[in-house]
Each structure stands twice: as structure tokens, then as C-alpha cells.
Amino acid sequence: MGVMRTLLLKGSESPWLASHVAKRHFAQRAVRRFLPGETVEAALAAVEELRGRGITSVLTQLGEAIADRREAEAATAHYLDVLDKAQRTDLSTQLSLKPTQLGLGLDAGLCVAQAARLADRAAQLGTFVWIDMEASPYVDATLDLYRTLRAEYDNVGVCLQAYLYRTVADLESLLPIRPAIRLVKGAYGESPGVAFVRKADVDQNFVKLAKRLLSAEARQGGVRHGFGTHDMQLVARIRDFAEGAGIAKDAYEIQMLYGIRRSDQVRLSAEGASIRVLISYGAAWFPWYMRRLAERPANLGFVLRSVFTS
Ligand SMILES: Cc1cc2nc3c(=O)[nH]c(=O)nc-3n(C[C@H](O)[C@H](O)[C@H](O)COP(=O)(O)OP(=O)(O)OC[C@H]3O[C@@H](n4cnc5c(N)ncnc54)[C@H](O)[C@@H]3O)c2cc1C
């Protein structure tokens, strides 16, 4: 892992930096590139704008590792309101939930109860809920959460991270329950004991997992897939493989983050691909934004420009 990436990921865990930097005007300006705003109204406006370009969306309110039960319940209440607001404005959007925001770090039962309320309401409204994957100590509990939800609901999916060695086995263990899987590279600072460090190794594992997800056996078994990446070489390899296997372009989703590779999102959608964009919003953006910087330290240039232009 590069020195800058390591420093940025360490910084993402610093409460001191979060409380001092997040208030600064330059940081707020820089983050706007990836965040339509702090309110759900700003996020829904982004959903509408993307819809105009044929791109679907998934919403997530920033926030993780909460301190008490009331915060988990407040996050659930917030998301129930978001589902209703989206419904009232005739906007179809999915949700992406961080298990620790729903209390996974405090009490797994609390988290299951919150996530089930959201999956239930989303099912009534005909929409879908994704479970994010956080740092490696949470993987077992997150997969348990997913299995519990999947036993009750069809409209739930889970994220798997290609950088973890264990993911190949996790994917195999999920296939029998007809999962929906969002495959990503992984955004946390993991040790070489649990995760590939070299980009080439992560990419190779991503392609291997993607091919498994798109295999005839997995598709006949009822797997649904989203490939969450801005890596255009990977996107091309997935599309080539799918085309070779006779899989329609819109039978799987390419998912990207709001504000990253916008022109590719529009181009791929115009070419008939199914593109879904994850829109983050909310005030607790600091650790999330630091992870985005760590993915591409060149983004620090935007932060520096914001310092000098604010
Ligand atoms: C829909 C979605 C959901 C996700 N959910 C999770 C999750 O639940 N858990 C998790 O650990 N991770 C999640 N991630 C993040 C993911 O793990 C990666 O950290 C992130 O997508 C960057 O990896 P990449 O595949 O785009 O490839 P990279 O090799 O990192 O990037 C490829 C290229 O994309 C562009 N790019 C990538 N990131 C940025 C950036 N921040 N700013 C500007 N350009 C950039 C650059 O041109 C770069 O060269 C999610 C990502 C997406 C798209």
C-alpha cells in the first residue's frame, strides 16, 4: 500500500481530524465533487438528474460506528422517511446501509432488527436494500446479517470485497441462497494477513470473482450482480466476458460512485449498459471522504485548490 494511501486511511479514523477539518470551508468545497449535499433533498435532486440520463441510483446517508442504540434507531427512522419521500416524489431509488450505522458494533440483534424494518418497507414499495461491507473485523457479522435477511426477503443484496483472501470462499458459501452481490475492490486499510495489497492481485481476484458471478451455474442458481468499480479496464473485461457468454448488457449492473467518471457513466448507459450510481449525503462525511482520497491520492489536488480558492 502506498505511503499516502496509508496516511489517508489512518487519517480517516481520526476523530480529531474529523472534528477540525470537516468544519473548514475549503474541505466542504472539495467534498462537493463527490457529495450532492448534506440533505436528503439534495440527494433526491441528484437521483432525478441521473434519471434524466437513464441512470438509476442508490442512496446512503453517511455515518458509521455509532455510539448508542438511539443513533441506530434514528438512522432507521431516517431511512424509512427517505423511502417514503422517494415514493411521494415518484423517484425510484434503492438504499445502501452500513451495518455499523445500524448498530452492528453494539449489538448484532439490534442491527438485524433495524435492517429488517428497512428491507420490509422497501419490499412494500417495490425497491431494494444493499448491505455495505465495512472493515474486515465486521465481515462475519455482516454475512450473518445478510443470511438472516435473505431468509425473509428477496429484495436484499450484500457487498463483497475482492481484496480479501476470504471472499472466494464467502461467495461460494452464499451462492446456495440466491444472493444479490455487489462486488467491489474494497476501501479499508487492511493488513497483508487478510487482504491482497498489490493492485494487480486485487484486480485479478476481482475478475475471477466476477466470472464466477456471471457463470452459467451461478446465473441459473438465481444470483444477481452489481459490479462496483470505476476501473474501465475491469469494466471492459466484464463486458467482454458477458458478451462472450451471451449475457445481455442490461442483465447485470455496473455501479459507480456519484461524481466519479461521470462521462463514462453517461456513455455506458447510452450504450445500453445498466448503470447505477451510489449517492452519499449527510454531515458525517469526513471518514468516507478520506477513503475516497485514499483511492486516488491525486484527488488531493482538488483539496489544495479549494484551500487556495476559498
Ligand atoms: C457502488 C459502490 C459501492 C461501494 N461499496 C463499498 C462497500 O460496501 N465496501 C467497500 O469496502 N468499498 C465499497 N466501495 C468502494 C470500492 O471498494 C473501491 O474503493 C472504489 O470503488 C475504488 O476502486 P475502483 O474499483 O474504482 O478501482 P481503482 O483502481 O481504485 O480506480 C480505478 C480508476 O477509477 C478512478 N477512481 C477510482 N476512485 C476514484 C476516486 N475516489 N476519485 C476519482 N477517481 C477515482 C480513477 O481514474 C482510477 O484510476 C464501493 C464502490 C462503489 C462504486
Coordinates of C-alpha atoms and ligand atoms in Angstrom, one line a residue:
M1 CA 0.0 0.0 0.0
G2 CA 1.4 3.5 -0.9
V3 CA 2.5 5.8 1.9
M4 CA 0.0 8.4 1.0
R5 CA -2.9 5.9 0.9
T6 CA -1.8 4.5 4.3
L7 CA -1.7 8.0 5.8
L8 CA -5.1 9.0 4.4
L9 CA -6.7 5.7 5.6
K10 CA -5.2 6.3 9.1
G11 CA -6.5 9.9 9.0
S12 CA -9.9 8.6 8.1
E13 CA -10.1 7.1 11.6
S14 CA -9.0 10.2 13.5
P15 CA -11.8 11.9 15.5
W16 CA -9.6 14.9 15.9
L17 CA -9.2 15.4 12.2
A18 CA -12.9 14.7 11.6
S19 CA -13.9 17.4 14.1
H20 CA -11.3 20.0 13.0
V21 CA -11.1 19.5 9.2
A22 CA -14.8 18.9 8.4
K23 CA -15.7 22.3 9.7
R24 CA -13.3 24.1 7.3
H25 CA -14.7 25.8 4.3
F26 CA -12.1 24.5 1.9
A27 CA -12.9 20.9 2.9
Q28 CA -16.6 21.5 2.4
R29 CA -15.9 22.9 -1.0
A30 CA -13.6 20.0 -2.0
V31 CA -16.1 17.3 -0.9
R32 CA -18.9 18.7 -3.0
R33 CA -17.4 17.0 -6.0
F34 CA -18.5 13.6 -4.6
L35 CA -21.5 14.7 -2.5
P36 CA -24.5 16.5 -3.9
G37 CA -25.2 18.0 -0.5
E38 CA -25.7 17.1 3.2
T39 CA -29.6 16.8 3.0
V40 CA -31.8 14.0 1.6
E41 CA -33.4 16.7 -0.6
A42 CA -30.1 17.4 -2.3
A43 CA -29.6 13.6 -2.8
L44 CA -33.0 13.2 -4.3
A45 CA -32.4 16.1 -6.7
A46 CA -29.3 14.1 -7.8
V47 CA -31.4 11.0 -8.2
E48 CA -33.7 13.0 -10.5
E49 CA -30.9 14.4 -12.5
L50 CA -29.4 11.0 -13.1
R51 CA -32.7 9.5 -14.0
G52 CA -32.9 12.1 -16.8
R53 CA -29.7 10.4 -18.2
G54 CA -31.1 6.9 -17.9
I55 CA -29.0 6.1 -14.8
T56 CA -30.6 4.6 -11.7
S57 CA -29.4 5.3 -8.2
V58 CA -28.9 4.0 -4.6
L59 CA -28.7 6.3 -1.6
T60 CA -26.7 6.2 1.5
Q61 CA -26.6 8.5 4.5
L62 CA -23.0 8.9 5.7
G63 CA -22.3 7.7 9.2
E64 CA -20.8 4.7 10.7
A65 CA -19.7 3.1 14.0
I66 CA -22.4 4.8 16.1
A67 CA -22.1 5.0 19.9
D68 CA -25.6 4.0 21.2
R69 CA -28.9 2.3 20.3
R70 CA -30.8 5.6 19.8
E71 CA -28.4 6.5 16.9
A72 CA -29.2 3.2 15.2
E73 CA -32.9 3.8 15.6
A74 CA -32.6 7.3 14.4
A75 CA -30.7 6.1 11.3
T76 CA -33.6 3.6 10.6
A77 CA -36.2 6.3 11.1
H78 CA -34.3 8.5 8.7
Y79 CA -34.1 5.8 6.0
L80 CA -37.9 5.0 6.4
D81 CA -38.5 8.6 5.8
V82 CA -36.2 8.6 2.7
L83 CA -38.1 5.7 1.3
D84 CA -41.4 7.5 1.8
K85 CA -40.1 10.8 0.4
A86 CA -38.7 9.0 -2.7
Q87 CA -42.1 7.3 -3.1
R88 CA -44.0 10.6 -2.8
T89 CA -41.9 12.3 -5.4
D90 CA -42.2 9.2 -7.7
L91 CA -38.5 8.6 -7.7
S92 CA -37.3 5.1 -7.6
T93 CA -34.1 4.6 -5.6
Q94 CA -32.5 1.9 -3.6
L95 CA -30.8 2.1 -0.2
S96 CA -27.3 1.1 0.8
L97 CA -26.8 0.5 4.5
K98 CA -23.7 0.5 6.6
P99 CA -24.2 -2.2 9.3
T100 CA -22.3 -0.3 11.9
Q101 CA -24.6 2.7 11.4
L102 CA -27.5 0.4 12.3
G103 CA -25.7 -0.8 15.5
L104 CA -23.7 -3.9 14.3
G105 CA -20.8 -2.8 16.6
L106 CA -23.0 -2.6 19.6
D107 CA -25.5 -5.5 19.3
A108 CA -26.0 -7.7 16.2
G109 CA -29.7 -8.3 17.2
L110 CA -30.3 -4.6 17.2
C111 CA -28.7 -4.3 13.7
V112 CA -30.8 -7.2 12.3
A113 CA -34.0 -5.6 13.6
Q114 CA -33.2 -2.2 12.1
A115 CA -32.2 -3.7 8.7
A116 CA -35.3 -5.9 8.6
R117 CA -37.6 -2.9 9.2
L118 CA -35.9 -1.3 6.2
A119 CA -36.0 -4.3 4.0
D120 CA -39.6 -4.8 4.9
R121 CA -40.7 -1.3 4.0
A122 CA -38.5 -1.3 0.8
A123 CA -40.3 -4.6 -0.2
Q124 CA -43.7 -2.9 0.2
L125 CA -42.5 -0.1 -2.0
G126 CA -41.0 -2.5 -4.6
T127 CA -37.4 -1.4 -4.0
F128 CA -34.2 -2.9 -2.9
V129 CA -31.7 -2.6 0.0
W130 CA -28.0 -3.2 -0.2
I131 CA -25.8 -4.1 2.8
D132 CA -22.4 -2.4 2.6
M133 CA -19.2 -4.3 3.6
E134 CA -17.0 -2.5 6.1
A135 CA -13.6 -3.3 7.6
S136 CA -12.6 -6.9 7.9
P137 CA -13.5 -7.5 11.6
Y138 CA -17.1 -7.0 10.6
V139 CA -17.3 -9.4 7.7
D140 CA -18.6 -12.5 9.6
A141 CA -21.3 -10.5 11.4
T142 CA -22.3 -8.7 8.1
L143 CA -22.6 -12.0 6.3
D144 CA -24.7 -13.4 9.2
L145 CA -26.9 -10.3 9.0
Y146 CA -27.3 -10.8 5.2
R147 CA -28.2 -14.5 5.6
T148 CA -30.8 -13.7 8.2
L149 CA -32.3 -11.0 6.0
R150 CA -32.1 -13.1 2.8
A151 CA -34.1 -15.9 4.5
E152 CA -37.0 -13.4 4.8
Y153 CA -36.6 -11.0 1.9
D154 CA -35.9 -11.2 -1.9
N155 CA -35.0 -7.5 -2.1
V156 CA -31.7 -7.6 -0.3
G157 CA -28.1 -7.7 -1.5
V158 CA -24.6 -7.6 0.1
C159 CA -21.3 -6.2 -0.9
L160 CA -18.2 -8.4 -1.2
Q161 CA -14.6 -7.1 -1.4
A162 CA -12.2 -8.5 -3.9
Y163 CA -9.1 -7.5 -1.8
L164 CA -9.9 -10.0 0.9
Y165 CA -8.5 -13.5 0.5
R166 CA -11.6 -15.0 2.2
T167 CA -14.0 -13.6 -0.4
V168 CA -13.7 -16.5 -2.9
A169 CA -14.9 -18.8 -0.1
D170 CA -17.6 -16.4 1.1
L171 CA -19.0 -16.1 -2.4
E172 CA -19.3 -19.9 -2.7
S173 CA -21.0 -20.1 0.7
L174 CA -23.6 -17.5 -0.4
L175 CA -24.5 -19.0 -3.8
P176 CA -27.0 -21.5 -2.5
I177 CA -29.1 -18.7 -1.0
R178 CA -29.5 -17.0 -4.4
P179 CA -27.8 -13.8 -3.3
A180 CA -27.6 -10.4 -4.9
I181 CA -23.9 -9.4 -4.7
R182 CA -22.2 -6.1 -5.3
L183 CA -18.6 -6.8 -6.0
V184 CA -16.1 -4.1 -5.2
K185 CA -12.3 -3.9 -4.7
G186 CA -12.5 -2.8 -1.0
A187 CA -11.9 0.6 0.5
Y188 CA -10.4 0.0 4.0
G189 CA -6.8 -0.2 5.2
E190 CA -6.4 -4.0 5.6
S191 CA -3.2 -5.9 6.5
P192 CA -1.4 -8.3 4.2
G193 CA -2.5 -11.0 6.6
V194 CA -6.1 -10.7 5.3
A195 CA -6.0 -8.9 2.0
F196 CA -4.1 -8.5 -1.2
V197 CA -2.0 -5.4 -1.2
R198 CA -0.9 -5.1 -4.8
K199 CA -3.5 -3.6 -7.2
A200 CA -2.7 -6.2 -9.8
D201 CA -3.6 -9.0 -7.3
V202 CA -6.8 -7.2 -6.3
D203 CA -7.8 -6.8 -10.0
Q204 CA -7.0 -10.4 -10.8
N205 CA -9.2 -11.6 -7.9
F206 CA -12.0 -9.2 -9.0
V207 CA -12.0 -10.7 -12.5
K208 CA -12.0 -14.2 -11.1
L209 CA -15.0 -13.4 -8.8
A210 CA -16.8 -11.5 -11.5
K211 CA -16.5 -14.5 -13.8
R212 CA -17.8 -16.8 -11.1
L213 CA -20.8 -14.5 -10.6
L214 CA -21.5 -14.4 -14.3
S215 CA -21.0 -18.2 -14.8
A216 CA -23.9 -20.1 -16.2
E217 CA -24.1 -22.1 -12.9
A218 CA -24.4 -19.0 -10.7
R219 CA -26.9 -17.3 -13.1
Q220 CA -29.1 -20.5 -13.3
G221 CA -29.0 -20.6 -9.5
G222 CA -30.6 -17.1 -9.4
V223 CA -27.6 -14.9 -8.5
R224 CA -28.0 -11.2 -9.2
H225 CA -24.9 -8.9 -9.6
G226 CA -23.6 -5.4 -9.5
F227 CA -20.0 -4.6 -10.3
G228 CA -19.0 -1.6 -8.3
T229 CA -15.9 -0.1 -10.0
H230 CA -14.6 2.9 -11.9
D231 CA -11.8 0.8 -13.3
M232 CA -12.5 1.0 -17.0
Q233 CA -10.2 -1.9 -17.8
L234 CA -12.2 -4.1 -15.4
V235 CA -15.5 -2.9 -16.8
A236 CA -14.2 -3.8 -20.3
R237 CA -13.2 -7.2 -19.2
I238 CA -16.5 -7.9 -17.5
R239 CA -18.4 -6.7 -20.6
D240 CA -16.3 -8.8 -22.9
F241 CA -16.8 -11.9 -20.8
A242 CA -20.5 -11.3 -20.5
E243 CA -20.8 -10.7 -24.2
G244 CA -18.9 -13.9 -24.9
A245 CA -21.2 -15.8 -22.6
G246 CA -24.3 -14.4 -24.4
I247 CA -25.4 -12.3 -21.4
A248 CA -27.4 -9.2 -22.2
K249 CA -25.8 -5.8 -21.4
D250 CA -28.6 -4.9 -19.1
A251 CA -28.7 -8.3 -17.2
Y252 CA -26.1 -7.0 -14.7
E253 CA -25.3 -3.6 -13.3
I254 CA -22.2 -1.5 -13.4
Q255 CA -22.3 0.6 -10.2
M256 CA -20.2 3.7 -9.6
L257 CA -20.0 6.5 -7.0
Y258 CA -21.5 9.9 -7.6
G259 CA -19.1 12.3 -9.1
I260 CA -16.6 9.7 -10.3
R261 CA -16.2 9.1 -14.0
R262 CA -19.4 10.9 -14.8
S263 CA -18.8 10.9 -18.6
D264 CA -18.2 7.1 -18.6
Q265 CA -21.4 6.6 -16.6
V266 CA -23.4 8.5 -19.3
R267 CA -21.6 6.8 -22.2
L268 CA -22.0 3.3 -20.8
S269 CA -25.7 4.0 -20.2
A270 CA -26.2 5.3 -23.7
E271 CA -24.5 2.1 -25.0
G272 CA -27.3 0.0 -23.2
A273 CA -25.5 -0.9 -20.0
S274 CA -27.4 -0.8 -16.7
I275 CA -25.6 1.9 -14.7
R276 CA -26.4 2.6 -11.0
V277 CA -24.8 5.4 -9.1
L278 CA -24.4 5.4 -5.4
I279 CA -25.1 8.8 -4.0
S280 CA -23.8 9.6 -0.5
Y281 CA -25.1 12.5 1.5
G282 CA -25.1 13.8 5.1
A283 CA -23.0 15.7 7.5
A284 CA -20.7 12.8 8.7
W285 CA -18.7 12.8 5.5
F286 CA -15.1 13.0 6.8
P287 CA -14.0 9.3 7.1
W288 CA -15.8 8.5 3.9
Y289 CA -14.2 11.3 2.0
M290 CA -10.7 10.4 3.3
R291 CA -11.3 6.9 1.9
R292 CA -12.2 8.5 -1.5
L293 CA -8.9 10.4 -1.3
A294 CA -7.0 7.3 -0.5
E295 CA -8.4 5.6 -3.6
R296 CA -6.9 8.3 -5.7
P297 CA -4.4 10.5 -3.8
A298 CA -4.3 12.7 -7.0
N299 CA -7.7 14.0 -5.7
L300 CA -5.7 15.9 -3.0
G301 CA -5.1 18.4 -5.8
F302 CA -8.8 19.3 -5.6
V303 CA -8.4 19.8 -1.8
L304 CA -5.4 22.0 -2.3
R305 CA -7.1 24.1 -5.0
S306 CA -10.0 24.5 -2.6
V307 CA -7.7 25.8 0.1
F308 CA -6.3 28.4 -2.2
T309 CA -9.6 29.5 -3.8
S310 CA -11.6 29.7 -0.6
Ligands
LIG1 C1 -21.4 1.4 -5.9 C2 -20.2 1.2 -5.0 C3 -20.4 0.7 -3.7 C4 -19.3 0.5 -2.9 N1 -19.5 -0.1 -1.7 C5 -18.4 -0.4 -0.9 C6 -18.5 -1.2 0.3 O1 -19.6 -1.5 0.7 N2 -17.4 -1.5 0.9 C7 -16.1 -1.2 0.5 O2 -15.1 -1.5 1.1 N3 -16.0 -0.4 -0.6 C8 -17.1 -0.1 -1.4 N4 -16.9 0.7 -2.5 C9 -15.6 1.3 -2.8 C10 -14.6 0.3 -3.5 O3 -14.2 -0.7 -2.7 C11 -13.4 1.0 -4.1 O4 -12.7 1.6 -3.0 C12 -13.7 2.1 -5.1 O5 -14.7 1.8 -5.9 C13 -12.4 2.4 -5.9 O6 -12.0 1.3 -6.6 P1 -12.2 1.1 -8.2 O7 -12.7 -0.3 -8.4 O8 -13.0 2.2 -8.7 O9 -10.7 1.0 -8.8 P2 -9.4 1.8 -8.6 O10 -8.3 1.0 -9.1 O11 -9.3 2.4 -7.2 O12 -9.7 3.0 -9.5 C14 -9.8 2.9 -11.0 C15 -9.9 4.3 -11.6 O13 -11.1 4.9 -11.2 C16 -11.0 6.2 -10.9 N5 -11.3 6.4 -9.4 C17 -11.4 5.5 -8.5 N6 -11.6 6.0 -7.3 C18 -11.6 7.4 -7.5 C19 -11.8 8.5 -6.7 N7 -12.1 8.3 -5.4 N8 -11.8 9.7 -7.2 C20 -11.5 9.9 -8.5 N9 -11.4 8.9 -9.4 C21 -11.4 7.6 -8.9 C22 -9.6 6.6 -11.2 O14 -9.5 7.0 -12.5 C23 -8.8 5.3 -11.0 O15 -7.7 5.2 -11.8 C24 -18.0 0.9 -3.3 C25 -17.8 1.4 -4.6 C26 -18.9 1.6 -5.4 C27 -18.7 2.1 -6.8

